[in-house]
Amino acid sequence: MAETLQEFLSKLQKNPERYQSLIGSGDANALQYGFKGKRAVHPGMNSKPVAPSQTQGLWQKLMAGEASSGRKRMAYIHIPFCSHICLYCGFFQNHTNEARENEYVEHLLQEIAWAKHDNMVQAKPIQCVFFGGGTPSALSPENISRVLQKLRECLPLSNDCEITMEARVNDLDKERIEAWFNNGVNRVSLGVQSFDTKIRQACGRLDTQETVIDRLKLLTSYDQASVIVDIIFGLPGQTTESFIHDLEIIDSLPISGMDLYQLNLFGNSPMAKAIENGKLPKAATRAEQSLMFKAAEEWLQARAYKRLSNCHWSKDIWERSMYNILAKTGADVFPFGCGAGGFIGDYSVMQHRDLKKYNASIDAGEKPIMFMGGKSPFERIHNAISQNMEQGYFNLAALVKENNPDLKQMEALLDIWCQNGLMTKGEALYWQTQAGRFWQNNLTQTLIECAEMILAKQQVKPVHGEMGMPGISHAIKLDKEKQAIIEEMRKNGTMPEGMRQALAMMAEKEDRMSV
């Protein structure tokens, strides 16, 4: 008989370190010390990679098919250029220059044009378009106008389609702003990160607080879009007081909403190296970040800001954050551009991140696919859990009703979190406490892994690590077909680096991790 979740949790208590990495520390101060470290939400290794030799044929088959029933649809456009490297960022791909940009845009336009003839794309309206990067606002007014016009020509955009442009304050000039608004952009997301001049410039941002405010006023003076500001908390030199002052500045401007992101330092990032070398002061600890989170949440709630998701707050009715919210629901995402990722039906897609490989694929008349994989059989459950938890609650009754009665075993886990101050049990739902909201990624990942364990009837084995590392994974038992596909990707160099690293780390620790 398969081991129940309650039995697994009881057995796991014999190993306190592993128990705490999964369930939490049980510390009375759950906000600051609920877990030893943050985890990333990771769907596991249950997806099936598609052999590179089969990706083009499969893509064409998908595009000739019908739209997925009941799914919303989005498009993601990746602009892989930045004019400057920010110390905290891990997404840099290419420095921008005019010749490189012009060549890239020509290829991007061709890729978008193909979609005009794809039955899957044309079958139903697309609810939102998101320009990410890189720095999309780095494109010249002429080039971004051409891209936006091609999108409107080739994609079936809904009449209320949300079109988001990620932007850098330094790019906010009249020519670019008018190019965006004249061609349908109705939402601008700005990476301000901090208004404090000293903190901004130490992190690699260029403009002073005064310049940032002046350019935000210029952007909002057009009254053409919902304007969103991203702020990071926990930056080197930042205090709770300076962080709250950032919120006060946003509140004083005609801004529609804000995203508040916790700083996550990776060992090889420029910022981590600068701190290690004494060029920057230390960043806030997790415990200190939790107090910043608490102060911001209470400040915003006192002023009637509406929480749209764990990190996102709206100030007025214009901010919908459709792309970010729908991305958690299993919506179809059509990818365009170098480094773009998407989801179509039962498959995930990652396009070439190397600019030369991307351009060469377009020249050859091929979708520039770097990696393609079948979604995990647990995808529906992953989406349901993630969507719930992003909204601050967990509907166990619905998950059980819509999937499998065995999932009711998760009550054992939820009851522990209620005792530990991370959740509370309401009449119909489990609700995250303030501490639970701070540790939301940890809770979400554990719920996903425990749901998989229950449904797969397998033992789970934790793999420890701060951020980006699977916390529990099923033993690596790949069938011969999967092994052959992985071996093909290894030989021809098409295996994504993240997948290679994950497999290596999981294989390394598999034998020495046991209950």
Short mmCIF file of C-alpha atoms in Angstrom, two decimals:
data_model
loop_
_atom_site.label_atom_id
_atom_site.label_comp_id
_atom_site.label_asym_id
_atom_site.label_seq_id
_atom_site.Cartn_x
_atom_site.Cartn_y
_atom_site.Cartn_z
CA MET A 1 0.00 0.00 0.00
CA ALA A 2 1.34 3.45 -0.95
CA GLU A 3 2.63 5.68 1.80
CA THR A 4 0.21 8.48 2.73
CA LEU A 5 1.30 12.08 3.04
CA GLN A 6 0.71 11.96 6.81
CA GLU A 7 2.97 8.93 7.08
CA PHE A 8 5.62 10.60 4.94
CA LEU A 9 5.58 13.76 7.08
CA SER A 10 5.81 11.75 10.29
CA LYS A 11 8.75 9.79 8.92
CA LEU A 12 10.43 12.98 7.73
CA GLN A 13 10.48 14.38 11.29
CA LYS A 14 13.39 12.05 12.01
CA ASN A 15 15.51 14.32 9.83
CA PRO A 16 14.91 17.85 11.22
CA GLU A 17 16.95 19.64 8.54
CA ARG A 18 15.02 18.09 5.69
CA TYR A 19 11.70 18.46 7.50
CA GLN A 20 12.29 22.18 8.03
CA SER A 21 13.27 22.75 4.41
CA LEU A 22 9.92 21.33 3.35
CA ILE A 23 7.51 22.26 6.13
CA GLY A 24 9.23 25.21 7.80
CA SER A 25 11.10 25.82 11.00
CA GLY A 26 8.12 26.05 13.33
CA ASP A 27 9.68 29.17 14.85
CA ALA A 28 7.25 31.35 16.80
CA ASN A 29 8.34 34.30 14.63
CA ALA A 30 7.05 32.80 11.38
CA LEU A 31 7.40 36.04 9.43
CA GLN A 32 11.15 36.38 9.89
CA TYR A 33 12.19 32.78 10.46
CA GLY A 34 9.46 30.59 8.98
CA PHE A 35 11.98 28.92 6.66
CA LYS A 36 15.76 28.95 6.44
CA GLY A 37 15.73 30.15 2.83
CA LYS A 38 13.51 31.02 -0.09
CA ARG A 39 12.58 28.51 -2.75
CA ALA A 40 11.52 28.98 -6.34
CA VAL A 41 8.26 27.55 -7.67
CA HIS A 42 9.38 24.69 -9.89
CA PRO A 43 7.05 22.21 -11.61
CA GLY A 44 9.42 19.27 -11.34
CA MET A 45 10.94 16.90 -13.88
CA ASN A 46 7.78 15.20 -15.10
CA SER A 47 7.66 16.87 -18.52
CA LYS A 48 8.84 14.99 -21.59
CA PRO A 49 11.39 16.69 -23.87
CA VAL A 50 10.72 16.57 -27.60
CA ALA A 51 13.63 15.36 -29.71
CA PRO A 52 15.19 18.35 -31.54
CA SER A 53 14.74 16.51 -34.85
CA GLN A 54 10.98 16.49 -34.25
CA THR A 55 10.35 20.04 -33.00
CA GLN A 56 9.73 21.73 -36.35
CA GLY A 57 7.21 19.12 -37.48
CA LEU A 58 5.43 19.18 -34.16
CA TRP A 59 5.29 22.99 -34.15
CA GLN A 60 3.73 23.04 -37.62
CA LYS A 61 1.21 20.41 -36.53
CA LEU A 62 0.26 22.49 -33.49
CA MET A 63 -0.12 25.65 -35.58
CA ALA A 64 -2.40 23.83 -38.03
CA GLY A 65 -4.64 22.66 -35.20
CA GLU A 66 -7.54 24.20 -33.34
CA ALA A 67 -7.37 26.57 -30.37
CA SER A 68 -7.39 24.99 -26.93
CA SER A 69 -10.89 24.98 -25.50
CA GLY A 70 -11.48 27.34 -22.59
CA ARG A 71 -7.93 28.72 -22.48
CA LYS A 72 -7.12 32.40 -22.66
CA ARG A 73 -4.46 33.37 -25.18
CA MET A 74 -1.48 35.71 -24.99
CA ALA A 75 1.58 36.67 -27.00
CA TYR A 76 5.05 37.28 -25.60
CA ILE A 77 7.57 39.36 -27.58
CA HIS A 78 11.20 39.24 -26.41
CA ILE A 79 13.58 42.11 -27.12
CA PRO A 80 17.06 40.80 -26.18
CA PHE A 81 18.90 44.12 -25.90
CA CYS A 82 20.06 46.40 -23.10
CA SER A 83 22.13 49.54 -23.30
CA HIS A 84 23.40 49.04 -19.74
CA ILE A 85 23.87 46.13 -17.31
CA CYS A 86 22.16 46.51 -13.92
CA LEU A 87 24.02 44.82 -11.07
CA TYR A 88 20.98 42.92 -9.71
CA CYS A 89 19.84 41.55 -13.09
CA GLY A 90 20.42 38.05 -14.41
CA PHE A 91 18.66 38.49 -17.76
CA PHE A 92 21.23 40.39 -19.79
CA GLN A 93 21.72 39.00 -23.32
CA ASN A 94 23.12 41.58 -25.74
CA HIS A 95 24.31 45.17 -25.80
CA THR A 96 22.18 47.21 -28.18
CA ASN A 97 23.49 48.96 -31.27
CA GLU A 98 21.72 50.27 -34.34
CA ALA A 99 22.93 47.68 -36.84
CA ARG A 100 22.24 44.70 -34.54
CA GLU A 101 18.82 46.08 -33.63
CA ASN A 102 17.81 46.68 -37.25
CA GLU A 103 18.86 43.17 -38.29
CA TYR A 104 16.99 41.64 -35.36
CA VAL A 105 13.79 43.57 -36.04
CA GLU A 106 13.75 42.38 -39.67
CA HIS A 107 13.87 38.78 -38.47
CA LEU A 108 11.29 39.38 -35.75
CA LEU A 109 8.89 40.90 -38.28
CA GLN A 110 9.25 37.81 -40.44
CA GLU A 111 8.50 35.52 -37.49
CA ILE A 112 5.39 37.51 -36.60
CA ALA A 113 4.25 37.50 -40.24
CA TRP A 114 4.22 33.68 -40.28
CA ALA A 115 1.58 33.73 -37.53
CA LYS A 116 -0.91 35.33 -39.92
CA HIS A 117 -1.21 31.96 -41.65
CA ASP A 118 -1.30 29.76 -38.53
CA ASN A 119 -4.76 28.39 -37.84
CA MET A 120 -4.02 27.98 -34.11
CA VAL A 121 -3.06 31.65 -33.77
CA GLN A 122 -5.94 32.98 -35.82
CA ALA A 123 -8.66 30.77 -34.31
CA LYS A 124 -9.53 32.99 -31.31
CA PRO A 125 -8.77 36.49 -29.98
CA ILE A 126 -5.55 37.16 -28.09
CA GLN A 127 -6.26 38.91 -24.78
CA CYS A 128 -2.84 40.41 -24.05
CA VAL A 129 0.59 41.06 -25.51
CA PHE A 130 3.70 41.49 -23.37
CA PHE A 131 6.99 43.00 -24.53
CA GLY A 132 9.74 41.70 -22.24
CA GLY A 133 13.49 41.50 -22.31
CA GLY A 134 16.13 42.64 -22.11
CA THR A 135 14.85 46.15 -22.42
CA PRO A 136 12.01 46.49 -24.97
CA SER A 137 12.03 50.27 -24.62
CA ALA A 138 15.58 50.26 -26.05
CA LEU A 139 14.13 49.82 -29.55
CA SER A 140 14.11 52.99 -31.64
CA PRO A 141 10.75 54.70 -32.26
CA GLU A 142 10.86 53.56 -35.88
CA ASN A 143 11.53 49.91 -35.05
CA ILE A 144 9.03 49.57 -32.23
CA SER A 145 6.39 51.19 -34.46
CA ARG A 146 7.06 48.60 -37.15
CA VAL A 147 6.82 45.73 -34.67
CA LEU A 148 3.58 46.99 -33.12
CA GLN A 149 2.01 47.57 -36.54
CA LYS A 150 2.99 44.06 -37.65
CA LEU A 151 1.42 42.59 -34.52
CA ARG A 152 -1.86 44.36 -35.15
CA GLU A 153 -1.76 43.23 -38.77
CA CYS A 154 -0.98 39.58 -38.10
CA LEU A 155 -2.45 38.67 -34.68
CA PRO A 156 -6.17 38.56 -33.82
CA LEU A 157 -5.98 40.99 -30.90
CA SER A 158 -9.16 41.36 -28.83
CA ASN A 159 -10.79 44.79 -28.77
CA ASP A 160 -9.64 45.28 -25.17
CA CYS A 161 -6.23 43.64 -25.61
CA GLU A 162 -3.74 44.65 -22.92
CA ILE A 163 -0.43 45.56 -24.61
CA THR A 164 2.38 45.97 -22.09
CA MET A 165 5.75 47.58 -22.77
CA GLU A 166 8.48 46.93 -20.21
CA ALA A 167 10.55 50.10 -20.08
CA ARG A 168 13.55 51.79 -18.53
CA VAL A 169 13.19 55.33 -17.21
CA ASN A 170 16.20 56.45 -19.26
CA ASP A 171 14.28 55.60 -22.47
CA LEU A 172 11.27 57.80 -21.67
CA ASP A 173 11.49 60.47 -24.35
CA LYS A 174 8.64 61.96 -26.37
CA GLU A 175 9.52 60.11 -29.57
CA ARG A 176 9.44 56.65 -28.01
CA ILE A 177 6.39 57.33 -25.84
CA GLU A 178 4.39 58.58 -28.82
CA ALA A 179 5.51 55.63 -30.93
CA TRP A 180 4.14 53.29 -28.25
CA PHE A 181 0.84 55.06 -27.74
CA ASN A 182 0.20 55.74 -31.44
CA ASN A 183 0.45 52.01 -32.08
CA GLY A 184 -1.69 50.58 -29.30
CA VAL A 185 0.44 50.22 -26.16
CA ASN A 186 -1.92 50.71 -23.22
CA ARG A 187 0.22 49.55 -20.29
CA VAL A 188 3.80 50.52 -19.40
CA SER A 189 5.78 48.68 -16.72
CA LEU A 190 8.79 50.64 -15.51
CA GLY A 191 11.77 49.17 -13.68
CA VAL A 192 12.42 52.01 -11.24
CA GLN A 193 13.65 49.64 -8.46
CA SER A 194 14.32 52.58 -6.11
CA PHE A 195 13.81 56.34 -6.23
CA ASP A 196 16.74 56.97 -3.92
CA THR A 197 19.52 58.37 -6.15
CA LYS A 198 22.38 56.84 -4.16
CA ILE A 199 20.79 53.39 -4.03
CA ARG A 200 19.76 53.52 -7.72
CA GLN A 201 23.15 54.48 -9.02
CA ALA A 202 24.96 51.99 -6.80
CA CYS A 203 22.85 49.28 -8.46
CA GLY A 204 23.65 50.43 -11.98
CA ARG A 205 20.62 52.62 -12.67
CA LEU A 206 21.54 55.89 -14.35
CA ASP A 207 19.03 58.57 -13.44
CA THR A 208 18.56 60.66 -10.31
CA GLN A 209 15.36 60.66 -8.28
CA GLU A 210 14.41 64.04 -9.76
CA THR A 211 14.87 62.78 -13.33
CA VAL A 212 12.83 59.65 -12.63
CA ILE A 213 9.93 61.68 -11.27
CA ASP A 214 10.05 64.15 -14.17
CA ARG A 215 9.99 61.37 -16.76
CA LEU A 216 7.15 59.57 -15.00
CA LYS A 217 5.19 62.81 -15.08
CA LEU A 218 5.90 63.10 -18.82
CA LEU A 219 4.72 59.54 -19.46
CA THR A 220 1.53 59.87 -17.42
CA SER A 221 0.71 63.29 -18.93
CA TYR A 222 -0.41 61.52 -22.14
CA ASP A 223 -3.18 59.76 -20.17
CA GLN A 224 -2.97 56.85 -22.61
CA ALA A 225 -1.91 53.90 -20.49
CA SER A 226 -1.85 52.20 -17.15
CA VAL A 227 1.62 52.96 -15.75
CA ILE A 228 3.17 50.44 -13.35
CA VAL A 229 6.35 50.87 -11.31
CA ASP A 230 8.60 48.01 -10.18
CA ILE A 231 10.33 48.46 -6.83
CA ILE A 232 12.86 46.06 -5.26
CA PHE A 233 13.20 45.76 -1.49
CA GLY A 234 16.31 44.52 0.25
CA LEU A 235 18.82 46.40 -1.94
CA PRO A 236 22.27 47.31 -0.56
CA GLY A 237 21.99 50.49 1.48
CA GLN A 238 18.18 50.40 1.54
CA THR A 239 16.29 50.69 4.84
CA THR A 240 12.65 50.13 5.65
CA GLU A 241 12.27 53.90 5.87
CA SER A 242 13.77 54.56 2.43
CA PHE A 243 11.66 51.74 0.98
CA ILE A 244 8.45 53.22 2.37
CA HIS A 245 9.52 56.62 1.05
CA ASP A 246 9.55 55.05 -2.43
CA LEU A 247 5.92 54.04 -1.91
CA GLU A 248 5.07 57.57 -0.80
CA ILE A 249 6.55 58.96 -4.01
CA ILE A 250 4.55 56.51 -6.13
CA ASP A 251 1.41 57.43 -4.21
CA SER A 252 1.95 61.10 -5.00
CA LEU A 253 2.10 60.44 -8.77
CA PRO A 254 -0.66 59.39 -11.21
CA ILE A 255 0.60 55.79 -11.22
CA SER A 256 -1.88 52.92 -11.60
CA GLY A 257 -0.04 50.26 -9.64
CA MET A 258 3.21 48.78 -8.46
CA ASP A 259 5.12 45.50 -8.27
CA LEU A 260 7.15 44.98 -5.11
CA TYR A 261 9.89 42.42 -5.61
CA GLN A 262 12.18 40.92 -3.02
CA LEU A 263 15.87 41.06 -3.92
CA ASN A 264 17.29 37.63 -4.61
CA LEU A 265 21.07 37.52 -4.76
CA PHE A 266 22.68 34.83 -6.87
CA GLY A 267 26.28 33.89 -6.17
CA ASN A 268 27.63 34.79 -9.61
CA SER A 269 25.64 37.99 -10.12
CA PRO A 270 27.49 41.30 -10.50
CA MET A 271 25.81 42.60 -7.34
CA ALA A 272 26.83 39.60 -5.24
CA LYS A 273 30.41 40.00 -6.43
CA ALA A 274 30.37 43.75 -5.70
CA ILE A 275 29.15 43.08 -2.14
CA GLU A 276 31.76 40.36 -1.64
CA ASN A 277 34.51 42.72 -2.84
CA GLY A 278 33.36 45.53 -0.53
CA LYS A 279 32.24 47.80 -3.36
CA LEU A 280 28.66 47.76 -2.09
CA PRO A 281 27.23 47.50 1.44
CA LYS A 282 25.57 44.25 2.40
CA ALA A 283 22.04 43.62 1.19
CA ALA A 284 19.23 43.05 3.67
CA THR A 285 18.98 39.60 5.21
CA ARG A 286 15.84 37.52 4.72
CA ALA A 287 14.68 38.48 8.20
CA GLU A 288 15.20 42.16 7.42
CA GLN A 289 13.41 41.76 4.08
CA SER A 290 10.44 40.25 5.88
CA LEU A 291 10.08 43.41 7.98
CA MET A 292 10.19 45.54 4.82
CA PHE A 293 7.49 43.30 3.34
CA LYS A 294 5.35 43.72 6.46
CA ALA A 295 5.76 47.51 6.52
CA ALA A 296 4.87 47.85 2.84
CA GLU A 297 1.85 45.57 3.03
CA GLU A 298 0.41 47.45 5.99
CA TRP A 299 1.17 50.84 4.41
CA LEU A 300 -0.63 49.89 1.18
CA GLN A 301 -3.61 48.28 2.90
CA ALA A 302 -4.09 51.41 5.01
CA ARG A 303 -4.45 53.39 1.76
CA ALA A 304 -6.92 51.01 0.10
CA TYR A 305 -4.55 49.66 -2.54
CA LYS A 306 -5.92 46.45 -4.04
CA ARG A 307 -3.74 43.37 -4.09
CA LEU A 308 -3.93 41.67 -7.52
CA SER A 309 -1.33 38.99 -6.73
CA ASN A 310 1.33 38.36 -4.14
CA CYS A 311 3.68 41.07 -5.46
CA HIS A 312 1.32 43.28 -7.42
CA TRP A 313 -0.85 46.15 -6.16
CA SER A 314 -3.28 48.34 -8.07
CA LYS A 315 -4.07 51.92 -7.20
CA ASP A 316 -6.93 52.54 -9.62
CA ILE A 317 -9.35 50.70 -11.92
CA TRP A 318 -7.07 51.00 -14.96
CA GLU A 319 -4.57 48.43 -13.80
CA ARG A 320 -5.52 44.83 -14.64
CA SER A 321 -2.15 43.03 -14.82
CA MET A 322 -3.77 40.54 -17.18
CA TYR A 323 -0.62 38.93 -18.53
CA ASN A 324 0.87 38.26 -15.09
CA ILE A 325 -2.38 36.85 -13.74
CA LEU A 326 -3.31 34.75 -16.79
CA ALA A 327 0.20 33.30 -16.95
CA LYS A 328 -0.64 31.41 -13.73
CA THR A 329 -3.78 29.84 -15.21
CA GLY A 330 -2.31 27.70 -17.99
CA ALA A 331 -3.15 30.16 -20.76
CA ASP A 332 -1.64 29.64 -24.21
CA VAL A 333 1.35 31.94 -24.78
CA PHE A 334 2.62 32.40 -28.35
CA PRO A 335 6.36 33.21 -28.28
CA PHE A 336 8.08 35.60 -30.68
CA GLY A 337 11.70 36.70 -30.64
CA CYS A 338 15.13 35.62 -29.50
CA GLY A 339 14.89 34.12 -25.99
CA ALA A 340 11.07 34.09 -25.90
CA GLY A 341 9.26 31.33 -24.04
CA GLY A 342 5.70 30.09 -24.52
CA PHE A 343 3.08 27.44 -23.87
CA ILE A 344 0.86 25.97 -26.58
CA GLY A 345 -1.67 23.33 -25.65
CA ASP A 346 0.23 20.52 -23.95
CA TYR A 347 3.70 21.80 -24.86
CA SER A 348 6.19 24.35 -23.59
CA VAL A 349 8.59 26.12 -25.96
CA MET A 350 11.84 28.02 -25.47
CA GLN A 351 13.33 29.88 -28.43
CA HIS A 352 17.02 30.35 -29.16
CA ARG A 353 18.72 32.81 -26.80
CA ASP A 354 21.72 33.15 -29.07
CA LEU A 355 21.05 35.97 -31.52
CA LYS A 356 22.97 34.37 -34.38
CA LYS A 357 21.11 31.07 -33.99
CA TYR A 358 17.79 32.91 -33.84
CA ASN A 359 18.48 34.88 -37.02
CA ALA A 360 19.77 31.78 -38.81
CA SER A 361 16.59 29.84 -37.96
CA ILE A 362 14.40 32.60 -39.38
CA ASP A 363 16.56 32.76 -42.51
CA ALA A 364 16.06 29.00 -42.91
CA GLY A 365 12.28 29.45 -42.64
CA GLU A 366 12.07 27.65 -39.29
CA LYS A 367 10.54 28.52 -35.94
CA PRO A 368 13.64 29.30 -33.82
CA ILE A 369 13.04 26.57 -31.23
CA MET A 370 15.84 25.78 -28.79
CA PHE A 371 13.80 23.41 -26.61
CA MET A 372 10.32 21.93 -26.68
CA GLY A 373 8.72 19.66 -24.12
CA GLY A 374 5.43 18.06 -23.29
CA LYS A 375 3.88 19.56 -20.18
CA SER A 376 3.88 17.63 -16.95
CA PRO A 377 0.85 15.36 -16.45
CA PHE A 378 0.34 17.37 -13.25
CA GLU A 379 0.20 20.72 -15.12
CA ARG A 380 -3.45 21.36 -14.33
CA ILE A 381 -2.82 20.85 -10.62
CA HIS A 382 0.33 23.02 -10.73
CA ASN A 383 -1.68 25.83 -12.29
CA ALA A 384 -4.56 25.52 -9.82
CA ILE A 385 -2.22 25.60 -6.82
CA SER A 386 -0.12 28.49 -8.17
CA GLN A 387 -3.17 30.56 -9.08
CA ASN A 388 -4.72 30.05 -5.65
CA MET A 389 -1.56 30.87 -3.77
CA GLU A 390 -0.84 34.00 -5.83
CA GLN A 391 -4.23 35.25 -4.65
CA GLY A 392 -3.44 34.50 -1.00
CA TYR A 393 -5.59 31.42 -0.41
CA PHE A 394 -5.78 27.69 -1.10
CA ASN A 395 -9.02 25.96 -2.10
CA LEU A 396 -8.37 22.35 -1.13
CA ALA A 397 -12.02 21.31 -1.56
CA ALA A 398 -12.04 22.43 -5.20
CA LEU A 399 -8.70 20.74 -5.92
CA VAL A 400 -10.02 17.48 -4.49
CA LYS A 401 -13.35 17.70 -6.33
CA GLU A 402 -11.84 18.56 -9.71
CA ASN A 403 -8.92 16.12 -9.61
CA ASN A 404 -8.65 13.26 -7.12
CA PRO A 405 -10.10 12.50 -3.67
CA ASP A 406 -6.67 11.35 -2.45
CA LEU A 407 -5.55 15.00 -2.48
CA LYS A 408 -7.55 15.44 0.72
CA GLN A 409 -4.40 14.05 2.40
CA MET A 410 -2.94 17.55 2.01
CA GLU A 411 -4.98 18.59 5.06
CA ALA A 412 -2.16 17.12 7.16
CA LEU A 413 0.31 19.59 5.68
CA LEU A 414 -2.08 22.56 5.83
CA ASP A 415 -2.89 21.88 9.47
CA ILE A 416 0.82 22.01 10.34
CA TRP A 417 1.12 25.38 8.60
CA CYS A 418 -1.91 26.65 10.50
CA GLN A 419 -0.22 25.64 13.76
CA ASN A 420 3.03 27.31 12.64
CA GLY A 421 1.37 30.64 11.85
CA LEU A 422 1.71 30.44 8.06
CA MET A 423 -1.96 29.83 7.21
CA THR A 424 -5.39 29.97 8.80
CA LYS A 425 -8.39 27.76 8.10
CA GLY A 426 -11.58 29.56 7.10
CA GLU A 427 -15.09 28.28 6.45
CA ALA A 428 -14.30 27.30 2.84
CA LEU A 429 -10.65 28.16 2.19
CA TYR A 430 -7.21 28.15 3.75
CA TRP A 431 -5.78 31.68 3.89
CA GLN A 432 -2.15 32.76 4.03
CA THR A 433 -1.17 34.82 7.04
CA GLN A 434 1.19 37.76 6.56
CA ALA A 435 4.05 35.35 7.25
CA GLY A 436 2.59 32.92 4.72
CA ARG A 437 2.45 35.63 2.09
CA PHE A 438 6.12 36.44 2.64
CA TRP A 439 7.03 32.73 2.30
CA GLN A 440 4.44 32.12 -0.41
CA ASN A 441 6.86 30.53 -2.89
CA ASN A 442 7.97 28.00 -0.28
CA LEU A 443 4.38 27.05 0.51
CA THR A 444 3.41 26.83 -3.16
CA GLN A 445 6.34 24.62 -4.10
CA THR A 446 5.73 22.24 -1.21
CA LEU A 447 2.02 21.97 -2.11
CA ILE A 448 2.90 21.17 -5.73
CA GLU A 449 5.41 18.52 -4.74
CA CYS A 450 3.13 16.90 -2.18
CA ALA A 451 0.27 16.82 -4.68
CA GLU A 452 2.58 15.07 -7.16
CA MET A 453 3.67 12.60 -4.51
CA ILE A 454 0.10 11.71 -3.64
CA LEU A 455 -0.98 11.27 -7.25
CA ALA A 456 2.13 9.53 -8.49
CA LYS A 457 2.17 7.21 -5.46
CA GLN A 458 5.93 7.72 -5.25
CA GLN A 459 8.39 8.51 -2.51
CA VAL A 460 9.68 12.08 -2.75
CA LYS A 461 13.27 13.10 -2.11
CA PRO A 462 14.23 16.66 -1.22
CA VAL A 463 17.08 18.47 -2.86
CA HIS A 464 18.10 21.42 -0.73
CA GLY A 465 19.09 24.85 -2.00
CA GLU A 466 18.25 28.52 -1.92
CA MET A 467 16.26 29.70 -4.95
CA GLY A 468 16.03 28.05 -8.31
CA MET A 469 16.59 24.55 -6.95
CA PRO A 470 13.88 21.89 -6.86
CA GLY A 471 13.04 21.29 -3.26
CA ILE A 472 11.65 17.78 -3.69
CA SER A 473 11.93 15.75 -6.83
CA HIS A 474 10.89 12.29 -7.83
CA ALA A 475 13.76 9.90 -8.30
CA ILE A 476 15.22 10.27 -11.80
CA LYS A 477 13.75 7.22 -13.48
CA LEU A 478 13.64 8.18 -17.16
CA ASP A 479 12.30 5.69 -19.71
CA LYS A 480 14.47 4.77 -22.70
CA GLU A 481 12.71 7.26 -24.98
CA LYS A 482 13.38 10.20 -22.63
CA GLN A 483 16.97 9.08 -22.16
CA ALA A 484 17.48 9.01 -25.94
CA ILE A 485 16.03 12.50 -26.35
CA ILE A 486 18.20 13.92 -23.56
CA GLU A 487 21.26 12.24 -25.07
CA GLU A 488 20.45 13.77 -28.47
CA MET A 489 20.19 17.23 -26.90
CA ARG A 490 23.50 16.74 -25.13
CA LYS A 491 25.26 15.69 -28.34
CA ASN A 492 23.98 18.49 -30.57
CA GLY A 493 24.18 21.24 -27.96
CA THR A 494 20.45 22.03 -27.82
CA MET A 495 19.93 21.20 -24.14
CA PRO A 496 19.01 24.40 -22.21
CA GLU A 497 21.64 25.24 -19.60
CA GLY A 498 19.06 25.30 -16.79
CA MET A 499 17.92 21.79 -17.66
CA ARG A 500 21.52 20.54 -17.86
CA GLN A 501 22.35 21.99 -14.45
CA ALA A 502 19.16 20.66 -12.85
CA LEU A 503 19.80 17.13 -14.12
CA ALA A 504 23.41 17.23 -12.98
CA MET A 505 22.58 18.49 -9.49
CA MET A 506 19.70 16.08 -9.03
CA ALA A 507 21.79 13.11 -10.18
CA GLU A 508 24.65 14.15 -7.90
CA LYS A 509 22.46 14.24 -4.80
CA GLU A 510 20.03 11.44 -5.59
CA ASP A 511 22.00 8.61 -4.00
CA ARG A 512 22.79 10.36 -0.73
CA MET A 513 19.30 11.80 -0.08
CA SER A 514 17.11 9.31 1.71
CA VAL A 515 14.51 9.45 4.42
#
